[in-house]
Short mmCIF file of C-alpha atoms in Angstrom, two decimals:
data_model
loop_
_atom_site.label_atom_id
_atom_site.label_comp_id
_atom_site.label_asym_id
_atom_site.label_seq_id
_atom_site.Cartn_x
_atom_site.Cartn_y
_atom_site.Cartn_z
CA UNK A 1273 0.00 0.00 0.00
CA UNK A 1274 1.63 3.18 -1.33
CA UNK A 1275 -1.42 5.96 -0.44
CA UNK A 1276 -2.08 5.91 3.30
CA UNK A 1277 -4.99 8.70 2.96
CA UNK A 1278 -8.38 7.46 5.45
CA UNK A 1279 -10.47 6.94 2.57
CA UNK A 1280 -7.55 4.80 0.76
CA UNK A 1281 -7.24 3.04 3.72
CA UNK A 1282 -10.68 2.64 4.42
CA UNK A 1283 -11.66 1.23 1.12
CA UNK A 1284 -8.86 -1.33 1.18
CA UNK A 1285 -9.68 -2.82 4.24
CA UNK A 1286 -13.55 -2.43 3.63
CA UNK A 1287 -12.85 -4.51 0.47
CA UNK A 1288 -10.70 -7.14 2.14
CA UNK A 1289 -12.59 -7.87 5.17
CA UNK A 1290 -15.91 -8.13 3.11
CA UNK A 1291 -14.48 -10.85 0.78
CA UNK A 1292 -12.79 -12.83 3.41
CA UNK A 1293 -14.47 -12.64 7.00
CA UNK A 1294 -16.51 -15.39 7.85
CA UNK A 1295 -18.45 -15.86 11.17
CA UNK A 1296 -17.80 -19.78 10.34
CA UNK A 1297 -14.10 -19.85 10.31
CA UNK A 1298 -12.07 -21.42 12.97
CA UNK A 1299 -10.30 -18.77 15.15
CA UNK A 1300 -6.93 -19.60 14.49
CA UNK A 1301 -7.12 -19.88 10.42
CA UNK A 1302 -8.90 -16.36 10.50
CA UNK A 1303 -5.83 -14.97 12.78
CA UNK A 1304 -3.50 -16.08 10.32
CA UNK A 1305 -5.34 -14.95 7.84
CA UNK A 1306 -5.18 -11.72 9.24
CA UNK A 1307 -1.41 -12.32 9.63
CA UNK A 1308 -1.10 -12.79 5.85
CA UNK A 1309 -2.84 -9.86 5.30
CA UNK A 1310 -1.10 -7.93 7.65
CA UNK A 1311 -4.58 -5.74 8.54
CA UNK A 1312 -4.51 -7.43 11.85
CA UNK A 1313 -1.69 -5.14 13.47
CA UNK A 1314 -1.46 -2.87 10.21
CA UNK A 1315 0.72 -0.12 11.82
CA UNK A 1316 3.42 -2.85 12.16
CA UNK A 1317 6.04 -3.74 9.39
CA UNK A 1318 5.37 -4.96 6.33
CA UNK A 1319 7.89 -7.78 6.46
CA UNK A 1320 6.54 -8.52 9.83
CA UNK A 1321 2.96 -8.96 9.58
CA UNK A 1322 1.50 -5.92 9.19
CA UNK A 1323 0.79 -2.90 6.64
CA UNK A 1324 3.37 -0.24 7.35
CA UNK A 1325 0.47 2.13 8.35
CA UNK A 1326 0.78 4.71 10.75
CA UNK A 1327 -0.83 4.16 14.06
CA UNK A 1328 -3.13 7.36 13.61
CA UNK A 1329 -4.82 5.51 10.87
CA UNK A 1330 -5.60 2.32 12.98
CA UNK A 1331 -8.65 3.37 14.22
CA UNK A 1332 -9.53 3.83 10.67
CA UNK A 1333 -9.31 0.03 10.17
CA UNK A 1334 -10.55 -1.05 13.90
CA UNK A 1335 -13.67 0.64 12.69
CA UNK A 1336 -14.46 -1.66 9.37
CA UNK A 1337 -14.14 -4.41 11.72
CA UNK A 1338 -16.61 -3.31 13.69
CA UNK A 1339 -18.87 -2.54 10.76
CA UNK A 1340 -18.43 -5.96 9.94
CA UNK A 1341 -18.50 -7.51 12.66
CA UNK A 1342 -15.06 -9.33 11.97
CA UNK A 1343 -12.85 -9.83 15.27
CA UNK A 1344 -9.99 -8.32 15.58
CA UNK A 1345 -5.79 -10.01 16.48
CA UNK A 1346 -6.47 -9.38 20.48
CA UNK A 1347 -4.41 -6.16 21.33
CA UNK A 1348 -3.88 -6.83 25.08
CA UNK A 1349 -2.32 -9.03 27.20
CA UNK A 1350 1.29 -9.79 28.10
CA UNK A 1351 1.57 -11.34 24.06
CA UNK A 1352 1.21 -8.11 23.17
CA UNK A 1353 4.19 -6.73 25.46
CA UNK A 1354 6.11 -9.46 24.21
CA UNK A 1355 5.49 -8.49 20.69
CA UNK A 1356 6.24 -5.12 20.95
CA UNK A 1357 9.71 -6.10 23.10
CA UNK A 1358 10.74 -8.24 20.16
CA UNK A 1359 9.51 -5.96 17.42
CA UNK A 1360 11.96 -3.20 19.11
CA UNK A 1361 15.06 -5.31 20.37
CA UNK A 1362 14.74 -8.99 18.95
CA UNK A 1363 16.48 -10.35 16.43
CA UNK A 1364 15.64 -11.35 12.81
CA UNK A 1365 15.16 -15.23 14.05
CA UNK A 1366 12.98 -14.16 17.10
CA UNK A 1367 10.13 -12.45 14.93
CA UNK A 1368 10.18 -15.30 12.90
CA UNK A 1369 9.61 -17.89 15.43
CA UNK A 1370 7.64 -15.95 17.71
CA UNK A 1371 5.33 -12.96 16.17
CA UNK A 1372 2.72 -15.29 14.12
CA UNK A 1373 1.93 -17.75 16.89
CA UNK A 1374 1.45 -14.16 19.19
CA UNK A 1375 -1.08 -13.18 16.65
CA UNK A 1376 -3.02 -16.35 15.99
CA UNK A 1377 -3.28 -16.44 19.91
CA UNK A 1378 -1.50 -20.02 20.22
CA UNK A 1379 1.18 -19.25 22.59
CA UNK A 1380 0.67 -17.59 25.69
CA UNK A 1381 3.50 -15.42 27.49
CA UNK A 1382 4.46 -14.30 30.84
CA UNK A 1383 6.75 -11.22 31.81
CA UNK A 1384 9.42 -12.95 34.74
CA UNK A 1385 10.26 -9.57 36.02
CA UNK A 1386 9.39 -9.28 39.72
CA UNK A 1387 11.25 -10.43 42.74
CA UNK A 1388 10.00 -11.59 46.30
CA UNK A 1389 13.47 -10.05 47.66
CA UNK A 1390 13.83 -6.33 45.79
CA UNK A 1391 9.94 -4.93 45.47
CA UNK A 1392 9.86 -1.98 42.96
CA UNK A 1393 13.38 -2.01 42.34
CA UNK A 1394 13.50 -3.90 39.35
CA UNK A 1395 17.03 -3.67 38.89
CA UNK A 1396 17.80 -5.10 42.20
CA UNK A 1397 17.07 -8.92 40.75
CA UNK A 1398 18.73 -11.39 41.76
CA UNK A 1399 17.86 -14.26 39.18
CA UNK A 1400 21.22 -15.07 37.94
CA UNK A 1401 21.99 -16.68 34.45
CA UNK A 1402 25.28 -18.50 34.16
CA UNK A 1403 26.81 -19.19 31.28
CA UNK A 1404 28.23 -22.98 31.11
CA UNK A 1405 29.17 -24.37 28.24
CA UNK A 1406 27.47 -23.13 25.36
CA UNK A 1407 24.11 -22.31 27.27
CA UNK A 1408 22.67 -19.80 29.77
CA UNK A 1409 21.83 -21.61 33.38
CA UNK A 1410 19.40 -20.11 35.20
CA UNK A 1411 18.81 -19.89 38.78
CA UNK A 1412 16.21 -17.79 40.94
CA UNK A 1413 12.83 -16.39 41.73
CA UNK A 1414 10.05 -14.58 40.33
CA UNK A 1415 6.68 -13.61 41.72
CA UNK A 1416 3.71 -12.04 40.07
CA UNK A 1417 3.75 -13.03 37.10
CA UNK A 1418 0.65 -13.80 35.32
CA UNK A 1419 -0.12 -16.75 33.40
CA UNK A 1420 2.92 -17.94 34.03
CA UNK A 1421 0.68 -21.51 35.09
CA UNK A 1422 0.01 -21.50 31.44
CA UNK A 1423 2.33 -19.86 29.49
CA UNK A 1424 5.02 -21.60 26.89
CA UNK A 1425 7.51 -18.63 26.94
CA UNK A 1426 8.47 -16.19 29.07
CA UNK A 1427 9.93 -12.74 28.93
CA UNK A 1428 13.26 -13.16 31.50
CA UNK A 1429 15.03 -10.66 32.94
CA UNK A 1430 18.43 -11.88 34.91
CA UNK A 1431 21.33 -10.92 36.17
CA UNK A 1432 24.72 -11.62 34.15
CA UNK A 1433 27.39 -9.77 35.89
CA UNK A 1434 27.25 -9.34 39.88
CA UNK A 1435 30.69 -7.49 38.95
CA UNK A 1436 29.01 -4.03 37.74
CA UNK A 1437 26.37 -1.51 38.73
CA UNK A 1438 23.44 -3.07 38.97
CA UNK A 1439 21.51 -1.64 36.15
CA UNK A 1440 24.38 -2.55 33.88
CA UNK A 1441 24.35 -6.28 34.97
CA UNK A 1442 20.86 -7.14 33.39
CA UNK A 1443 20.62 -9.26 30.39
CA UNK A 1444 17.02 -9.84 28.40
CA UNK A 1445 16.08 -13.92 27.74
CA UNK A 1446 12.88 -15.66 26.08
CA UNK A 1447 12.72 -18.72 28.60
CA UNK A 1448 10.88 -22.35 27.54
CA UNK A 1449 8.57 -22.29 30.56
CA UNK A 1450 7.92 -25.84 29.58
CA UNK A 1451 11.39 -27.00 30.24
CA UNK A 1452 12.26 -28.88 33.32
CA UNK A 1453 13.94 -27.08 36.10
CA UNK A 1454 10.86 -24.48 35.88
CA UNK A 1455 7.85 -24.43 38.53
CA UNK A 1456 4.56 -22.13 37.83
CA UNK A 1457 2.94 -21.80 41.52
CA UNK A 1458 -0.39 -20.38 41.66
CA UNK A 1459 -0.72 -17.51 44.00
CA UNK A 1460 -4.39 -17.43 45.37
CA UNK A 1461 -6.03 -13.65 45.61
CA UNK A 1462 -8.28 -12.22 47.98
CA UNK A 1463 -10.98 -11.63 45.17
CA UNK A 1464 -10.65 -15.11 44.51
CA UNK A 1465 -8.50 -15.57 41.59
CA UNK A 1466 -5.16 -16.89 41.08
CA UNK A 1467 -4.17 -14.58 38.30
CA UNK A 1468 -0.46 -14.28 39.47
CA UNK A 1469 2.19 -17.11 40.03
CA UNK A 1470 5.68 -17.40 42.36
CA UNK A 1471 7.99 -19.15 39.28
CA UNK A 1472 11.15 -20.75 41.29
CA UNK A 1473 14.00 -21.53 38.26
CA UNK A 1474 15.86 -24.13 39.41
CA UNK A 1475 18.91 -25.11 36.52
CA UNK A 1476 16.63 -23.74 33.46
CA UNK A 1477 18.97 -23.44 30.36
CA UNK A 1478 18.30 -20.70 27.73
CA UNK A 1479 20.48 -20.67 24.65
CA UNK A 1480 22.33 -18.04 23.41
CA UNK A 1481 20.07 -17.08 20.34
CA UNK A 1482 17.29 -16.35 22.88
CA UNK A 1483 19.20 -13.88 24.20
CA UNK A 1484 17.33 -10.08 23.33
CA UNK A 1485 19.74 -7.46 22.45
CA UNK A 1486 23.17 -7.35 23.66
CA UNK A 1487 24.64 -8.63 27.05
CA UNK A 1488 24.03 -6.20 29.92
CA UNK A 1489 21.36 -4.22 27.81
CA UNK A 1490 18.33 -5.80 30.00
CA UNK A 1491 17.26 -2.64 31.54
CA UNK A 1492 16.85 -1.00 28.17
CA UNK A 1493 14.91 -3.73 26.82
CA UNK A 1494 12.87 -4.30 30.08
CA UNK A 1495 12.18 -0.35 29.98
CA UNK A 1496 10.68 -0.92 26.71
CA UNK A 1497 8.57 -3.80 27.53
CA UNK A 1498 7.33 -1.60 31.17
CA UNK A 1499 6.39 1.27 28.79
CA UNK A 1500 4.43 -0.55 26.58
CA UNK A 1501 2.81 -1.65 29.79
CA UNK A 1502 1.67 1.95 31.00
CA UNK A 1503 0.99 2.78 28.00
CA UNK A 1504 -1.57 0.25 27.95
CA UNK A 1505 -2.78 0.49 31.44
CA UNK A 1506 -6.10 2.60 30.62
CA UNK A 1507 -7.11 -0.01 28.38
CA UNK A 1508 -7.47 -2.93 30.70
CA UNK A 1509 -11.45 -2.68 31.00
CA UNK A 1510 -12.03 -3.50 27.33
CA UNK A 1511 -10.01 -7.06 27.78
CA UNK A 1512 -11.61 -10.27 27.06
CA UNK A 1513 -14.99 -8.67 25.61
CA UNK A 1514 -16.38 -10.41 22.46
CA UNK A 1515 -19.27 -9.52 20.45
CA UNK A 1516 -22.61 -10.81 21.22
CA UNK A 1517 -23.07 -12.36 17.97
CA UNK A 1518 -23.89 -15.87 16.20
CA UNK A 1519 -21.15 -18.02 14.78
CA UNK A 1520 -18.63 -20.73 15.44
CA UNK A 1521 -16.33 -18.17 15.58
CA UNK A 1522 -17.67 -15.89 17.99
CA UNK A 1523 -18.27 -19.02 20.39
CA UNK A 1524 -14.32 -20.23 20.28
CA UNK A 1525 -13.42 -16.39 21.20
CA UNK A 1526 -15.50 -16.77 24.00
CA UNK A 1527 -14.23 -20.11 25.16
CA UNK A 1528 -10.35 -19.08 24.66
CA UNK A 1529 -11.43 -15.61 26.74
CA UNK A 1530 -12.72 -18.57 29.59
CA UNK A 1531 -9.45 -20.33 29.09
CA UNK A 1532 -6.50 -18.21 27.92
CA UNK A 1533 -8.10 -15.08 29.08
CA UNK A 1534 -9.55 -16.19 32.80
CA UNK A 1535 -6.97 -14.71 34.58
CA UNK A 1536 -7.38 -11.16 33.30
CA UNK A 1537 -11.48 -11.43 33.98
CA UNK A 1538 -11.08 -9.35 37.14
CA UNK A 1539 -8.71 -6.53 35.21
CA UNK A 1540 -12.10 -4.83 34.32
CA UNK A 1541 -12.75 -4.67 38.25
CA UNK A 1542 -9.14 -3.31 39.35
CA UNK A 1543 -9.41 -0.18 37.07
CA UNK A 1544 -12.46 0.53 39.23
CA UNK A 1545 -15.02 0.16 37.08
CA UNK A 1546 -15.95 3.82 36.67
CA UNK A 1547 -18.72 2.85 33.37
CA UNK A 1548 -20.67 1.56 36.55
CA UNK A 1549 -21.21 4.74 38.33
CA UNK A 1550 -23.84 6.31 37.11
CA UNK A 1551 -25.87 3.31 36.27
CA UNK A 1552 -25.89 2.23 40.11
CA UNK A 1553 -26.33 6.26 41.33
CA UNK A 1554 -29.61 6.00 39.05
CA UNK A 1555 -30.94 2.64 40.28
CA UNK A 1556 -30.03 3.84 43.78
CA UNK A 1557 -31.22 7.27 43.58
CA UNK A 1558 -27.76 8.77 44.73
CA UNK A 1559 -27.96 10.92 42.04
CA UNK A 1560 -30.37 13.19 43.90
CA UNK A 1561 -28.38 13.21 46.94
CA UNK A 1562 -26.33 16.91 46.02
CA UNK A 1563 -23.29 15.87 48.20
CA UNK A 1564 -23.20 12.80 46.01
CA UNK A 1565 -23.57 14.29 42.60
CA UNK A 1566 -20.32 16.66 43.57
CA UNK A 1567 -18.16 13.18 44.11
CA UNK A 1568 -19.36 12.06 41.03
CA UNK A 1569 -18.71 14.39 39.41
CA UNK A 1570 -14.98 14.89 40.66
CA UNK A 1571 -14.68 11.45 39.53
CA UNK A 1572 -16.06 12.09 36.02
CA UNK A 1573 -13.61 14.88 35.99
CA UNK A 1574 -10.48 12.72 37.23
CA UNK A 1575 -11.67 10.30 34.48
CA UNK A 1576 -12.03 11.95 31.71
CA UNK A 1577 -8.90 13.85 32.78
CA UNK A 1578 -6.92 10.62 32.35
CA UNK A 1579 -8.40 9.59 29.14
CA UNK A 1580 -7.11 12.91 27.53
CA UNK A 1581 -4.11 12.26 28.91
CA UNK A 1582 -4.02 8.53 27.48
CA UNK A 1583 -5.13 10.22 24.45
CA UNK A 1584 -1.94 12.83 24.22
CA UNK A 1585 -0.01 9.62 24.44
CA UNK A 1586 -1.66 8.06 21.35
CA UNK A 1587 -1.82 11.12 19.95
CA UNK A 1588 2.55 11.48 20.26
CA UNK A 1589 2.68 7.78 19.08
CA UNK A 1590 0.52 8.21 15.89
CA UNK A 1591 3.00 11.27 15.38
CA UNK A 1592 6.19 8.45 15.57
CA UNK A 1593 7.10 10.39 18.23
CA UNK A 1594 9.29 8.22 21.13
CA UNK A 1595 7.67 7.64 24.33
CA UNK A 1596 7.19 10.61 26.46
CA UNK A 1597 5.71 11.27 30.43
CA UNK A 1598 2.67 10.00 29.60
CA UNK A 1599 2.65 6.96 30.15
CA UNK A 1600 3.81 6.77 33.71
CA UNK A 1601 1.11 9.78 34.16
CA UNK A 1602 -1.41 7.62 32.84
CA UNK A 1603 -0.30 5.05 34.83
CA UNK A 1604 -0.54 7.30 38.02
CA UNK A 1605 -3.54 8.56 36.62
CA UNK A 1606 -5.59 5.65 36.25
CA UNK A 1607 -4.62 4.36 39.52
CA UNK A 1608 -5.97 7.48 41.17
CA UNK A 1609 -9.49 6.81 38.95
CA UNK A 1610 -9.70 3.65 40.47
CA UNK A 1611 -9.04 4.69 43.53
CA UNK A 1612 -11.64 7.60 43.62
CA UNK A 1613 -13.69 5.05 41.39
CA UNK A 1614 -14.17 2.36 44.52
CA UNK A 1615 -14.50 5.02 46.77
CA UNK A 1616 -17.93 6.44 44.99
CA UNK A 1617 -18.97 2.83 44.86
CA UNK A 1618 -18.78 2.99 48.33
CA UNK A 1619 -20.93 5.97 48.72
CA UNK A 1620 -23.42 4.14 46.10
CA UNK A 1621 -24.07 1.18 47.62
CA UNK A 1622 -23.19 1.59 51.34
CA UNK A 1623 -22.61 -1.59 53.34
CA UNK A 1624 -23.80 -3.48 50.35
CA UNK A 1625 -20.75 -2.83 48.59
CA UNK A 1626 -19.42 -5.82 51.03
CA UNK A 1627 -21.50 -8.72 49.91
CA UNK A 1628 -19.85 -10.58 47.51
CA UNK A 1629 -21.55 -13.47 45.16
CA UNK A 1630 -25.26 -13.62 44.87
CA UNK A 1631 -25.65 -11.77 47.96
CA UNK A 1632 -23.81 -8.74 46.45
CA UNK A 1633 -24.78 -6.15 44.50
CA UNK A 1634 -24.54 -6.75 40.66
CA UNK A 1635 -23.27 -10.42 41.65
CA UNK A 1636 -20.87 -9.10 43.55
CA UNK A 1637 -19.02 -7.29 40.78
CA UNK A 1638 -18.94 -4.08 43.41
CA UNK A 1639 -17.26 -6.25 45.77
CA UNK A 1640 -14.85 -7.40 43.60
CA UNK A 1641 -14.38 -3.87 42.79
CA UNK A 1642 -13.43 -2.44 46.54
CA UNK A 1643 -10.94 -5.62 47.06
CA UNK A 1644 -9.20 -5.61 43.48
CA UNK A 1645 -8.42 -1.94 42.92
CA UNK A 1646 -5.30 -1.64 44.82
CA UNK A 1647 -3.53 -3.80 42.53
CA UNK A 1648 -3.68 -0.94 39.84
CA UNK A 1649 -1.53 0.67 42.12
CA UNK A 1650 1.17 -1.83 42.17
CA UNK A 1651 1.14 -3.47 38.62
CA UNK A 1652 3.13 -2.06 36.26
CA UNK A 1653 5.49 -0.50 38.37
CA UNK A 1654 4.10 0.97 42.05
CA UNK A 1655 2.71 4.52 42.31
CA UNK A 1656 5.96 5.49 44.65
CA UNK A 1657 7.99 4.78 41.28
CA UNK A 1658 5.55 6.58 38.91
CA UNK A 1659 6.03 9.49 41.06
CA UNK A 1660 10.01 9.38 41.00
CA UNK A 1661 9.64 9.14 37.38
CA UNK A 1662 7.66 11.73 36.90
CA UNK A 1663 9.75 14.32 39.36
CA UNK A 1664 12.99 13.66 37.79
CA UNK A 1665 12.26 12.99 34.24
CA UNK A 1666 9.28 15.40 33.26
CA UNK A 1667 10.06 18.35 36.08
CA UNK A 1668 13.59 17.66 36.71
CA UNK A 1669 13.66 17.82 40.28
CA UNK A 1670 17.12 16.28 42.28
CA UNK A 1671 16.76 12.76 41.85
CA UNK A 1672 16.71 10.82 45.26
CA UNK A 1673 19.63 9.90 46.84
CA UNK A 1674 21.04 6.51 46.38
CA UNK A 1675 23.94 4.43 47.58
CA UNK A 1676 23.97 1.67 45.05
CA UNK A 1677 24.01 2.88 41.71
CA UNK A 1678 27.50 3.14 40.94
CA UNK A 1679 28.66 -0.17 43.42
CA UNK A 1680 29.56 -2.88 41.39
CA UNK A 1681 26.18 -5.47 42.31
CA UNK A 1682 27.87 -7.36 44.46
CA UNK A 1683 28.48 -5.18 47.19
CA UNK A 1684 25.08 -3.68 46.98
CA UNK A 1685 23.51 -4.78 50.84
CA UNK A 1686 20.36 -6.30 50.07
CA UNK A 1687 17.77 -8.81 51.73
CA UNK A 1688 18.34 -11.40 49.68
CA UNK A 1689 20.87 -14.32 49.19
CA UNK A 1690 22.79 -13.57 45.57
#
């Protein structure tokens, strides 16, 4: 495609999608169909899938699917991160083995970046990978990390050299979570699921090729991958919603969103669920109460406040323009909506809002609201290290002081056994 006007772009995809969707298709031929095509992630490369489009013309194309009702390559989802890691930093071999089977939905990732022992500070981990012989051995722990339980490959990040500071001792892996010497423990929730998983690596081996980038160049790769994840974070309600429509099709979306897709059913929930406010102030008549109207309107405020922000982000990505501040004031940003979100619900539905299950109100989706919203502050990097971001990188305030940054890694004091 060599005119990338709307209506050019329009028409094309208009034409495809009305010669070759089919509601009777199985899922996987249509995503690699799509793949073929390259209309299901057209603002990637050409030689990789996609159309070479820009990503302001996207929306362009998500709307003649929804014309036609055709489903869209799912967009979310730590496949997506992992995509958009190896587009950036992977090599020639990696896209090729890994980018169609991230489309078509048949392999399922998880991002081994978290550590019981070192909390926020990502580039305190202590997972080492040896080299011995002519393969990386891996040794460690992760925790957090979602579908790790099912995944087949996971995004690694480990430590290489214990002999430099510690953000230049990183090193970026894709990891067989299949392999022996790796062990997926489910980590049950207080809302009930078991999203997240503790990983112990005990011995795991990781060849060389499925190394990302250059040794030591981790943090820059795991800095792309966490930036891709803010600037994701305000789209976490729309996940795992398929059209209610007839087909075959439709019906093996669904059953891959109960499978593949169960343990982000609660994401809706954490991001507080604010497309639920004024439907329950209606059916409870709290939007007479004129105390009540004023919080929700603050909250309508904070809300649509973050979605213009989310929007400037697009907006600077459509332009090619590298990632700014946005997304870690997004990220903030939509924490704070989801914070100001559960409170409201509160106000809503008074000691209701503790039932949970039948008992509760809207099944206990409120509920699952007030004791799932906290996570937003946490995933994706903590609201502490949004801030720190923010201060030093957007309004260039002193950084903080630290004692470890120059220290070779080894002499770093830390809680945990290297």
């Amino acid at each position: 495609m060599t005119d990338h006007t709307e209506d050019s772009v329009r028409a094309e995809a208009r034409t495809w999608l009305e010669a070759n969707w089919d509601v009777n298709l199985g899922l996987v031929k249509w995503r690699n169909k799509l793949a073929d095509s390259g209309w299901g992630m057209p603002n990637w490369p050409s030689e990789w899938y996609g159309k070479d489009l820009s990503v302001g013309l996207v929306p362009v194309v998500e709307e003649e699917f929804r014309r036609i009702g055709a489903l869209p390559i799912p967009k979310s989802g730590i496949r997506m991160l992992a995509a958009a890691t190896i587009l950036n930093h992977g090599s020639d071999m990696h896209k090729e083995k890994y980018l169609r089977p991230i489309l078509t939905g048949e392999d399922v990732w998880c991002q081994l970046f978290s550590e019981p022992g070192s909390g926020s500070d990502l580039a305190g981990a202590t997972t080492k990978a040896v080299m011995v012989g002519n393969k990386w051995v891996v040794n460690g722990q992760k925790v957090w990390t979602t579908s790790a339980h099912k995944a087949r490959w996971g995004l690694l990040l480990a430590r290489t050299d214990m002999n430099v500071p510690k953000h230049q001792g990183l090193s970026y892996f894709i990891i067989d979570m299949h392999q022996p010497g790796v062990e997926a423990v489910p980590l049950k929730q207080m809302n009930g699921h078991a999203s997240f998983n503790q990983v112990f690596l005990t011995d795991a081996e990781v060849m060389p090729d499925f190394q990302v980038a250059e040794l030591g160049d981790g943090w820059k790769v795991a800095t792309t991958t966490l930036m891709h994840e803010r600037r994701g974070a305000d789209s976490l309600r729309s996940w795992g919603q398929v059209p209610d429509l007839e087909g075959s099709i439709y019906d093996e979306e669904r059953a891959e969103v109960e499978t593949t897709l169960a343990p982000y059913k609660w994401y809706p929930q954490r991001a507080g669920r604010v497309d639920l406010i004024m439907q329950r102030a209606k059916e409870t008549g709290a939007i007479n109460d004129p105390a009540m109207r004023q919080e929700i309107a603050k909250l309508m405020v904070l809300h649509k406040s973050a979605e213009w922000t989310a929007r400037r982000a697009r907006s600077a990505q459509e332009q090619g323009k590298p990632q700014g501040p946005e997304g870690s004031l997004g990220k903030l940003a939509s924490s704070n909506v989801a914070r100001a979100s559960a409170r409201v619900h509160t106000m809503v539905s008074g000691a209701d809002a503790m039932l949970s299950g039948a008992d509760g109100v809207m099944n206990g989706t409120i509920a699952e609201i007030l004791i799932s919203f906290p996570a937003s502050s946490i995933a994706g990097g903590t609201d502490e290290i949004q801030r720190n971001i923010i201060s030093e990188r957007v309004l260039k305030m002193p950084k903080e002081t630290r004692f470890d940054a120059d220290k070779p890694f080894k002499d770093v004091p830390r809680n945990t056994v290297a």
